Amino acid sequence: MMQLKPSLAILILASTVTGCDAKDWDATGYADGYAATVNANCGHEPPLVDGRYDKFQYARGYARGAKSAADNVQSKGGANLANP
């Protein structure tokens, strides 16, 4: 059996680790969608968002957050939306 050189093993390990994305894109999208919708409906400045719509989890979370915020704005009339 052939033995890997240590430098090659490190290169393989580094390439697999750098490919990992540890951020919770669904939660980030939800928070961004919620904040953007609340701010738009309440007349505030739009928040800075990640805007990673190319990531499916982010786009799905953003849509859920925007819908949740729209429902809350409609049901509460815009009062106390800081805590969903």
mmCIF file of N, CA, C and O in Angstrom:
data_model
loop_
_atom_site.group_PDB
_atom_site.id
_atom_site.type_symbol
_atom_site.label_atom_id
_atom_site.label_comp_id
_atom_site.label_asym_id
_atom_site.label_seq_id
_atom_site.Cartn_x
_atom_site.Cartn_y
_atom_site.Cartn_z
ATOM 1 N N MET A 1 0.839 -1.175 0.000
ATOM 2 C CA MET A 1 0.000 0.000 0.000
ATOM 3 C C MET A 1 0.884 1.239 0.000
ATOM 4 O O MET A 1 1.856 1.328 0.721
ATOM 5 N N MET A 2 0.507 2.192 -0.794
ATOM 6 C CA MET A 2 1.301 3.405 -0.936
ATOM 7 C C MET A 2 0.998 4.374 0.210
ATOM 8 O O MET A 2 -0.147 4.559 0.594
ATOM 9 N N GLN A 3 2.038 4.986 0.737
ATOM 10 C CA GLN A 3 1.873 5.901 1.854
ATOM 11 C C GLN A 3 1.865 7.334 1.327
ATOM 12 O O GLN A 3 2.693 7.700 0.480
ATOM 13 N N LEU A 4 0.910 8.152 1.801
ATOM 14 C CA LEU A 4 0.820 9.550 1.369
ATOM 15 C C LEU A 4 1.911 10.375 2.030
ATOM 16 O O LEU A 4 2.253 10.181 3.188
ATOM 17 N N LYS A 5 2.424 11.311 1.275
ATOM 18 C CA LYS A 5 3.373 12.256 1.857
ATOM 19 C C LYS A 5 2.607 13.199 2.767
ATOM 20 O O LYS A 5 1.446 13.525 2.508
ATOM 21 N N PRO A 6 3.223 13.659 3.847
ATOM 22 C CA PRO A 6 2.519 14.551 4.779
ATOM 23 C C PRO A 6 1.993 15.829 4.111
ATOM 24 O O PRO A 6 0.897 16.287 4.422
ATOM 25 N N SER A 7 2.732 16.384 3.177
ATOM 26 C CA SER A 7 2.272 17.613 2.536
ATOM 27 C C SER A 7 1.026 17.364 1.687
ATOM 28 O O SER A 7 0.124 18.187 1.627
ATOM 29 N N LEU A 8 0.944 16.220 1.048
ATOM 30 C CA LEU A 8 -0.223 15.879 0.254
ATOM 31 C C LEU A 8 -1.429 15.641 1.162
ATOM 32 O O LEU A 8 -2.547 16.069 0.855
ATOM 33 N N ALA A 9 -1.203 15.003 2.278
ATOM 34 C CA ALA A 9 -2.290 14.762 3.232
ATOM 35 C C ALA A 9 -2.826 16.084 3.774
ATOM 36 O O ALA A 9 -4.040 16.270 3.907
ATOM 37 N N ILE A 10 -1.950 17.016 4.068
ATOM 38 C CA ILE A 10 -2.367 18.329 4.563
ATOM 39 C C ILE A 10 -3.142 19.079 3.493
ATOM 40 O O ILE A 10 -4.158 19.714 3.773
ATOM 41 N N LEU A 11 -2.705 18.997 2.250
ATOM 42 C CA LEU A 11 -3.395 19.654 1.148
ATOM 43 C C LEU A 11 -4.812 19.091 0.970
ATOM 44 O O LEU A 11 -5.771 19.845 0.791
ATOM 45 N N ILE A 12 -4.955 17.796 1.047
ATOM 46 C CA ILE A 12 -6.274 17.170 0.918
ATOM 47 C C ILE A 12 -7.174 17.586 2.077
ATOM 48 O O ILE A 12 -8.336 17.939 1.880
ATOM 49 N N LEU A 13 -6.658 17.579 3.272
ATOM 50 C CA LEU A 13 -7.429 17.978 4.440
ATOM 51 C C LEU A 13 -7.848 19.446 4.348
ATOM 52 O O LEU A 13 -8.999 19.786 4.614
ATOM 53 N N ALA A 14 -6.941 20.301 3.954
ATOM 54 C CA ALA A 14 -7.243 21.727 3.842
ATOM 55 C C ALA A 14 -8.317 21.990 2.787
ATOM 56 O O ALA A 14 -9.200 22.829 2.975
ATOM 57 N N SER A 15 -8.267 21.265 1.683
ATOM 58 C CA SER A 15 -9.258 21.489 0.633
ATOM 59 C C SER A 15 -10.639 21.014 1.054
ATOM 60 O O SER A 15 -11.647 21.604 0.672
ATOM 61 N N THR A 16 -10.726 19.988 1.861
ATOM 62 C CA THR A 16 -12.042 19.526 2.313
ATOM 63 C C THR A 16 -12.608 20.445 3.379
ATOM 64 O O THR A 16 -13.814 20.679 3.424
ATOM 65 N N VAL A 17 -11.769 20.994 4.216
ATOM 66 C CA VAL A 17 -12.233 21.884 5.276
ATOM 67 C C VAL A 17 -12.680 23.220 4.696
ATOM 68 O O VAL A 17 -13.679 23.785 5.125
ATOM 69 N N THR A 18 -11.976 23.748 3.715
ATOM 70 C CA THR A 18 -12.349 25.042 3.154
ATOM 71 C C THR A 18 -13.642 24.967 2.367
ATOM 72 O O THR A 18 -14.290 25.978 2.135
ATOM 73 N N GLY A 19 -14.056 23.796 1.955
ATOM 74 C CA GLY A 19 -15.307 23.642 1.231
ATOM 75 C C GLY A 19 -16.525 23.657 2.126
ATOM 76 O O GLY A 19 -17.651 23.751 1.655
ATOM 77 N N CYS A 20 -16.348 23.602 3.427
ATOM 78 C CA CYS A 20 -17.469 23.574 4.363
ATOM 79 C C CYS A 20 -18.000 24.985 4.594
ATOM 80 O O CYS A 20 -17.236 25.935 4.685
ATOM 81 N N ASP A 21 -19.301 25.094 4.696
ATOM 82 C CA ASP A 21 -19.940 26.369 4.975
ATOM 83 C C ASP A 21 -20.718 26.207 6.272
ATOM 84 O O ASP A 21 -21.792 25.604 6.287
ATOM 85 N N ALA A 22 -20.184 26.729 7.354
ATOM 86 C CA ALA A 22 -20.758 26.489 8.668
ATOM 87 C C ALA A 22 -21.881 27.448 9.028
ATOM 88 O O ALA A 22 -22.543 27.265 10.029
ATOM 89 N N LYS A 23 -22.130 28.470 8.218
ATOM 90 C CA LYS A 23 -23.152 29.448 8.544
ATOM 91 C C LYS A 23 -24.544 28.850 8.335
ATOM 92 O O LYS A 23 -24.787 28.138 7.373
ATOM 93 N N ASP A 24 -25.454 29.159 9.224
ATOM 94 C CA ASP A 24 -26.836 28.707 9.106
ATOM 95 C C ASP A 24 -27.564 29.675 8.180
ATOM 96 O O ASP A 24 -28.104 30.696 8.606
ATOM 97 N N TRP A 25 -27.562 29.365 6.892
ATOM 98 C CA TRP A 25 -28.117 30.275 5.884
ATOM 99 C C TRP A 25 -29.629 30.393 5.997
ATOM 100 O O TRP A 25 -30.195 31.451 5.683
ATOM 101 N N ASP A 26 -30.299 29.359 6.451
ATOM 102 C CA ASP A 26 -31.746 29.431 6.610
ATOM 103 C C ASP A 26 -32.117 30.456 7.680
ATOM 104 O O ASP A 26 -32.979 31.304 7.468
ATOM 105 N N ALA A 27 -31.442 30.402 8.810
ATOM 106 C CA ALA A 27 -31.711 31.347 9.901
ATOM 107 C C ALA A 27 -31.317 32.769 9.516
ATOM 108 O O ALA A 27 -32.024 33.734 9.849
ATOM 109 N N THR A 28 -30.211 32.913 8.804
ATOM 110 C CA THR A 28 -29.775 34.232 8.361
ATOM 111 C C THR A 28 -30.787 34.823 7.386
ATOM 112 O O THR A 28 -31.149 35.997 7.479
ATOM 113 N N GLY A 29 -31.262 34.001 6.452
ATOM 114 C CA GLY A 29 -32.263 34.462 5.499
ATOM 115 C C GLY A 29 -33.562 34.851 6.179
ATOM 116 O O GLY A 29 -34.181 35.870 5.840
ATOM 117 N N TYR A 30 -33.980 34.062 7.155
ATOM 118 C CA TYR A 30 -35.211 34.360 7.895
ATOM 119 C C TYR A 30 -35.091 35.717 8.592
ATOM 120 O O TYR A 30 -35.988 36.560 8.483
ATOM 121 N N ALA A 31 -33.995 35.924 9.289
ATOM 122 C CA ALA A 31 -33.798 37.187 10.008
ATOM 123 C C ALA A 31 -33.753 38.373 9.045
ATOM 124 O O ALA A 31 -34.335 39.430 9.315
ATOM 125 N N ASP A 32 -33.081 38.201 7.918
ATOM 126 C CA ASP A 32 -32.987 39.285 6.933
ATOM 127 C C ASP A 32 -34.354 39.589 6.321
ATOM 128 O O ASP A 32 -34.731 40.747 6.158
ATOM 129 N N GLY A 33 -35.101 38.536 5.958
ATOM 130 C CA GLY A 33 -36.422 38.732 5.371
ATOM 131 C C GLY A 33 -37.384 39.383 6.344
ATOM 132 O O GLY A 33 -38.160 40.275 5.983
ATOM 133 N N TYR A 34 -37.305 38.965 7.594
ATOM 134 C CA TYR A 34 -38.174 39.541 8.622
ATOM 135 C C TYR A 34 -37.851 41.019 8.817
ATOM 136 O O TYR A 34 -38.739 41.877 8.780
ATOM 137 N N ALA A 35 -36.571 41.323 8.996
ATOM 138 C CA ALA A 35 -36.159 42.708 9.247
ATOM 139 C C ALA A 35 -36.473 43.612 8.053
ATOM 140 O O ALA A 35 -36.963 44.734 8.228
ATOM 141 N N ALA A 36 -36.209 43.141 6.862
ATOM 142 C CA ALA A 36 -36.454 43.963 5.676
ATOM 143 C C ALA A 36 -37.939 44.259 5.511
ATOM 144 O O ALA A 36 -38.327 45.384 5.172
ATOM 145 N N THR A 37 -38.786 43.279 5.775
ATOM 146 C CA THR A 37 -40.227 43.466 5.619
ATOM 147 C C THR A 37 -40.778 44.398 6.689
ATOM 148 O O THR A 37 -41.585 45.282 6.388
ATOM 149 N N VAL A 38 -40.359 44.217 7.922
ATOM 150 C CA VAL A 38 -40.820 45.093 9.002
ATOM 151 C C VAL A 38 -40.386 46.527 8.717
ATOM 152 O O VAL A 38 -41.190 47.460 8.814
ATOM 153 N N ASN A 39 -39.132 46.709 8.355
ATOM 154 C CA ASN A 39 -38.641 48.058 8.096
ATOM 155 C C ASN A 39 -39.355 48.698 6.915
ATOM 156 O O ASN A 39 -39.664 49.885 6.942
ATOM 157 N N ALA A 40 -39.632 47.932 5.866
ATOM 158 C CA ALA A 40 -40.333 48.473 4.707
ATOM 159 C C ALA A 40 -41.759 48.874 5.061
ATOM 160 O O ALA A 40 -42.249 49.917 4.621
ATOM 161 N N ASN A 41 -42.430 48.066 5.865
ATOM 162 C CA ASN A 41 -43.817 48.357 6.230
ATOM 163 C C ASN A 41 -43.949 49.460 7.272
ATOM 164 O O ASN A 41 -44.984 50.098 7.344
ATOM 165 N N CYS A 42 -42.920 49.655 8.059
ATOM 166 C CA CYS A 42 -42.981 50.667 9.119
ATOM 167 C C CYS A 42 -42.279 51.964 8.727
ATOM 168 O O CYS A 42 -42.157 52.876 9.536
ATOM 169 N N GLY A 43 -41.793 52.040 7.505
ATOM 170 C CA GLY A 43 -41.188 53.274 7.011
ATOM 171 C C GLY A 43 -39.782 53.545 7.509
ATOM 172 O O GLY A 43 -39.348 54.690 7.530
ATOM 173 N N HIS A 44 -39.064 52.521 7.912
ATOM 174 C CA HIS A 44 -37.686 52.687 8.384
ATOM 175 C C HIS A 44 -36.704 52.431 7.248
ATOM 176 O O HIS A 44 -37.069 51.910 6.196
ATOM 177 N N GLU A 45 -35.457 52.769 7.489
ATOM 178 C CA GLU A 45 -34.394 52.481 6.524
ATOM 179 C C GLU A 45 -34.271 50.980 6.349
ATOM 180 O O GLU A 45 -34.398 50.229 7.313
ATOM 181 N N PRO A 46 -34.004 50.523 5.135
ATOM 182 C CA PRO A 46 -33.821 49.080 4.944
ATOM 183 C C PRO A 46 -32.543 48.603 5.630
ATOM 184 O O PRO A 46 -31.539 49.315 5.637
ATOM 185 N N PRO A 47 -32.591 47.435 6.234
ATOM 186 C CA PRO A 47 -31.399 46.906 6.912
ATOM 187 C C PRO A 47 -30.398 46.357 5.895
ATOM 188 O O PRO A 47 -30.748 46.081 4.743
ATOM 189 N N LEU A 48 -29.174 46.221 6.332
ATOM 190 C CA LEU A 48 -28.177 45.550 5.501
ATOM 191 C C LEU A 48 -28.410 44.054 5.623
ATOM 192 O O LEU A 48 -28.527 43.523 6.717
ATOM 193 N N VAL A 49 -28.517 43.389 4.503
ATOM 194 C CA VAL A 49 -28.760 41.953 4.502
ATOM 195 C C VAL A 49 -27.637 41.253 3.754
ATOM 196 O O VAL A 49 -26.924 41.875 2.963
ATOM 197 N N ASP A 50 -27.481 39.959 4.014
ATOM 198 C CA ASP A 50 -26.454 39.182 3.317
ATOM 199 C C ASP A 50 -26.742 39.090 1.826
ATOM 200 O O ASP A 50 -25.840 39.129 1.019
ATOM 201 N N GLY A 51 -27.990 38.954 1.463
ATOM 202 C CA GLY A 51 -28.366 38.916 0.059
ATOM 203 C C GLY A 51 -27.836 37.721 -0.709
ATOM 204 O O GLY A 51 -27.577 37.823 -1.908
ATOM 205 N N ARG A 52 -27.680 36.602 -0.067
ATOM 206 C CA ARG A 52 -27.147 35.401 -0.728
ATOM 207 C C ARG A 52 -28.294 34.578 -1.313
ATOM 208 O O ARG A 52 -28.529 33.451 -0.943
ATOM 209 N N TYR A 53 -29.008 35.176 -2.255
ATOM 210 C CA TYR A 53 -30.154 34.513 -2.855
ATOM 211 C C TYR A 53 -29.738 33.327 -3.715
ATOM 212 O O TYR A 53 -30.575 32.511 -4.086
ATOM 213 N N ASP A 54 -28.459 33.229 -4.037
ATOM 214 C CA ASP A 54 -27.971 32.079 -4.794
ATOM 215 C C ASP A 54 -27.936 30.818 -3.933
ATOM 216 O O ASP A 54 -27.869 29.719 -4.449
ATOM 217 N N LYS A 55 -27.997 30.995 -2.627
ATOM 218 C CA LYS A 55 -28.042 29.851 -1.716
ATOM 219 C C LYS A 55 -29.508 29.520 -1.437
ATOM 220 O O LYS A 55 -30.270 30.361 -0.975
ATOM 221 N N PHE A 56 -29.897 28.287 -1.728
ATOM 222 C CA PHE A 56 -31.293 27.871 -1.583
ATOM 223 C C PHE A 56 -31.799 28.078 -0.157
ATOM 224 O O PHE A 56 -32.905 28.581 0.055
ATOM 225 N N GLN A 57 -30.989 27.710 0.841
ATOM 226 C CA GLN A 57 -31.423 27.827 2.231
ATOM 227 C C GLN A 57 -31.682 29.288 2.606
ATOM 228 O O GLN A 57 -32.623 29.597 3.323
ATOM 229 N N TYR A 58 -30.820 30.191 2.113
ATOM 230 C CA TYR A 58 -30.995 31.616 2.423
ATOM 231 C C TYR A 58 -32.288 32.132 1.788
ATOM 232 O O TYR A 58 -33.085 32.803 2.441
ATOM 233 N N ALA A 59 -32.499 31.817 0.520
ATOM 234 C CA ALA A 59 -33.686 32.295 -0.186
ATOM 235 C C ALA A 59 -34.958 31.755 0.465
ATOM 236 O O ALA A 59 -35.950 32.484 0.625
ATOM 237 N N ARG A 60 -34.950 30.480 0.851
ATOM 238 C CA ARG A 60 -36.106 29.885 1.509
ATOM 239 C C ARG A 60 -36.350 30.562 2.857
ATOM 240 O O ARG A 60 -37.483 30.907 3.193
ATOM 241 N N GLY A 61 -35.303 30.773 3.645
ATOM 242 C CA GLY A 61 -35.442 31.438 4.936
ATOM 243 C C GLY A 61 -35.914 32.875 4.789
ATOM 244 O O GLY A 61 -36.739 33.353 5.567
ATOM 245 N N TYR A 62 -35.391 33.575 3.775
ATOM 246 C CA TYR A 62 -35.792 34.961 3.529
ATOM 247 C C TYR A 62 -37.292 35.028 3.236
ATOM 248 O O TYR A 62 -38.003 35.877 3.777
ATOM 249 N N ALA A 63 -37.773 34.133 2.396
ATOM 250 C CA ALA A 63 -39.197 34.114 2.044
ATOM 251 C C ALA A 63 -40.060 33.825 3.273
ATOM 252 O O ALA A 63 -41.105 34.466 3.480
ATOM 253 N N ARG A 64 -39.631 32.871 4.099
ATOM 254 C CA ARG A 64 -40.388 32.560 5.320
ATOM 255 C C ARG A 64 -40.376 33.742 6.282
ATOM 256 O O ARG A 64 -41.404 34.059 6.902
ATOM 257 N N GLY A 65 -39.237 34.398 6.435
ATOM 258 C CA GLY A 65 -39.142 35.556 7.326
ATOM 259 C C GLY A 65 -39.992 36.722 6.851
ATOM 260 O O GLY A 65 -40.657 37.393 7.639
ATOM 261 N N ALA A 66 -39.978 36.965 5.538
ATOM 262 C CA ALA A 66 -40.783 38.047 4.979
ATOM 263 C C ALA A 66 -42.273 37.778 5.176
ATOM 264 O O ALA A 66 -43.037 38.680 5.526
ATOM 265 N N LYS A 67 -42.695 36.535 4.979
ATOM 266 C CA LYS A 67 -44.107 36.185 5.166
ATOM 267 C C LYS A 67 -44.508 36.313 6.626
ATOM 268 O O LYS A 67 -45.570 36.843 6.942
ATOM 269 N N SER A 68 -43.646 35.847 7.514
ATOM 270 C CA SER A 68 -43.932 35.942 8.943
ATOM 271 C C SER A 68 -44.051 37.398 9.373
ATOM 272 O O SER A 68 -44.953 37.771 10.132
ATOM 273 N N ALA A 69 -43.156 38.232 8.894
ATOM 274 C CA ALA A 69 -43.194 39.653 9.248
ATOM 275 C C ALA A 69 -44.439 40.322 8.684
ATOM 276 O O ALA A 69 -45.082 41.124 9.377
ATOM 277 N N ALA A 70 -44.804 39.995 7.448
ATOM 278 C CA ALA A 70 -46.002 40.580 6.846
ATOM 279 C C ALA A 70 -47.246 40.183 7.637
ATOM 280 O O ALA A 70 -48.127 41.021 7.874
ATOM 281 N N ASP A 71 -47.302 38.922 8.056
ATOM 282 C CA ASP A 71 -48.432 38.465 8.869
ATOM 283 C C ASP A 71 -48.465 39.195 10.205
ATOM 284 O O ASP A 71 -49.536 39.595 10.674
ATOM 285 N N ASN A 72 -47.307 39.382 10.825
ATOM 286 C CA ASN A 72 -47.247 40.077 12.114
ATOM 287 C C ASN A 72 -47.603 41.551 11.975
ATOM 288 O O ASN A 72 -48.287 42.115 12.828
ATOM 289 N N VAL A 73 -47.143 42.189 10.913
ATOM 290 C CA VAL A 73 -47.474 43.599 10.686
ATOM 291 C C VAL A 73 -48.981 43.742 10.528
ATOM 292 O O VAL A 73 -49.595 44.643 11.094
ATOM 293 N N GLN A 74 -49.575 42.844 9.773
ATOM 294 C CA GLN A 74 -51.015 42.913 9.544
ATOM 295 C C GLN A 74 -51.807 42.630 10.815
ATOM 296 O O GLN A 74 -52.772 43.333 11.125
ATOM 297 N N SER A 75 -51.388 41.639 11.603
ATOM 298 C CA SER A 75 -52.149 41.277 12.795
ATOM 299 C C SER A 75 -51.929 42.246 13.960
ATOM 300 O O SER A 75 -52.839 42.486 14.741
ATOM 301 N N LYS A 76 -50.727 42.801 14.061
ATOM 302 C CA LYS A 76 -50.444 43.704 15.187
ATOM 303 C C LYS A 76 -50.517 45.168 14.803
ATOM 304 O O LYS A 76 -50.343 46.035 15.648
ATOM 305 N N GLY A 77 -50.704 45.438 13.546
ATOM 306 C CA GLY A 77 -50.789 46.832 13.124
ATOM 307 C C GLY A 77 -49.481 47.576 13.232
ATOM 308 O O GLY A 77 -49.448 48.779 13.361
ATOM 309 N N GLY A 78 -48.367 46.868 13.218
ATOM 310 C CA GLY A 78 -47.056 47.512 13.255
ATOM 311 C C GLY A 78 -46.522 47.773 14.646
ATOM 312 O O GLY A 78 -45.435 48.307 14.804
ATOM 313 N N ALA A 79 -47.250 47.400 15.683
ATOM 314 C CA ALA A 79 -46.812 47.674 17.056
ATOM 315 C C ALA A 79 -45.960 46.545 17.587
ATOM 316 O O ALA A 79 -46.294 45.373 17.447
ATOM 317 N N ASN A 80 -44.845 46.872 18.208
ATOM 318 C CA ASN A 80 -43.959 45.933 18.909
ATOM 319 C C ASN A 80 -43.533 44.755 18.032
ATOM 320 O O ASN A 80 -43.700 43.613 18.414
ATOM 321 N N LEU A 81 -42.961 45.028 16.890
ATOM 322 C CA LEU A 81 -42.515 43.961 15.987
ATOM 323 C C LEU A 81 -41.047 43.642 16.158
ATOM 324 O O LEU A 81 -40.515 42.827 15.438
ATOM 325 N N ALA A 82 -40.395 44.262 17.103
ATOM 326 C CA ALA A 82 -38.969 43.986 17.306
ATOM 327 C C ALA A 82 -38.743 42.565 17.771
ATOM 328 O O ALA A 82 -37.714 41.981 17.507
ATOM 329 N N ASN A 83 -39.701 41.983 18.461
ATOM 330 C CA ASN A 83 -39.577 40.617 18.957
ATOM 331 C C ASN A 83 -40.641 39.739 18.302
ATOM 332 O O ASN A 83 -41.775 39.729 18.751
ATOM 333 N N PRO A 84 -40.268 38.975 17.264
ATOM 334 C CA PRO A 84 -41.264 38.174 16.549
ATOM 335 C C PRO A 84 -41.823 37.044 17.371
ATOM 336 O O PRO A 84 -41.255 36.423 18.163
#
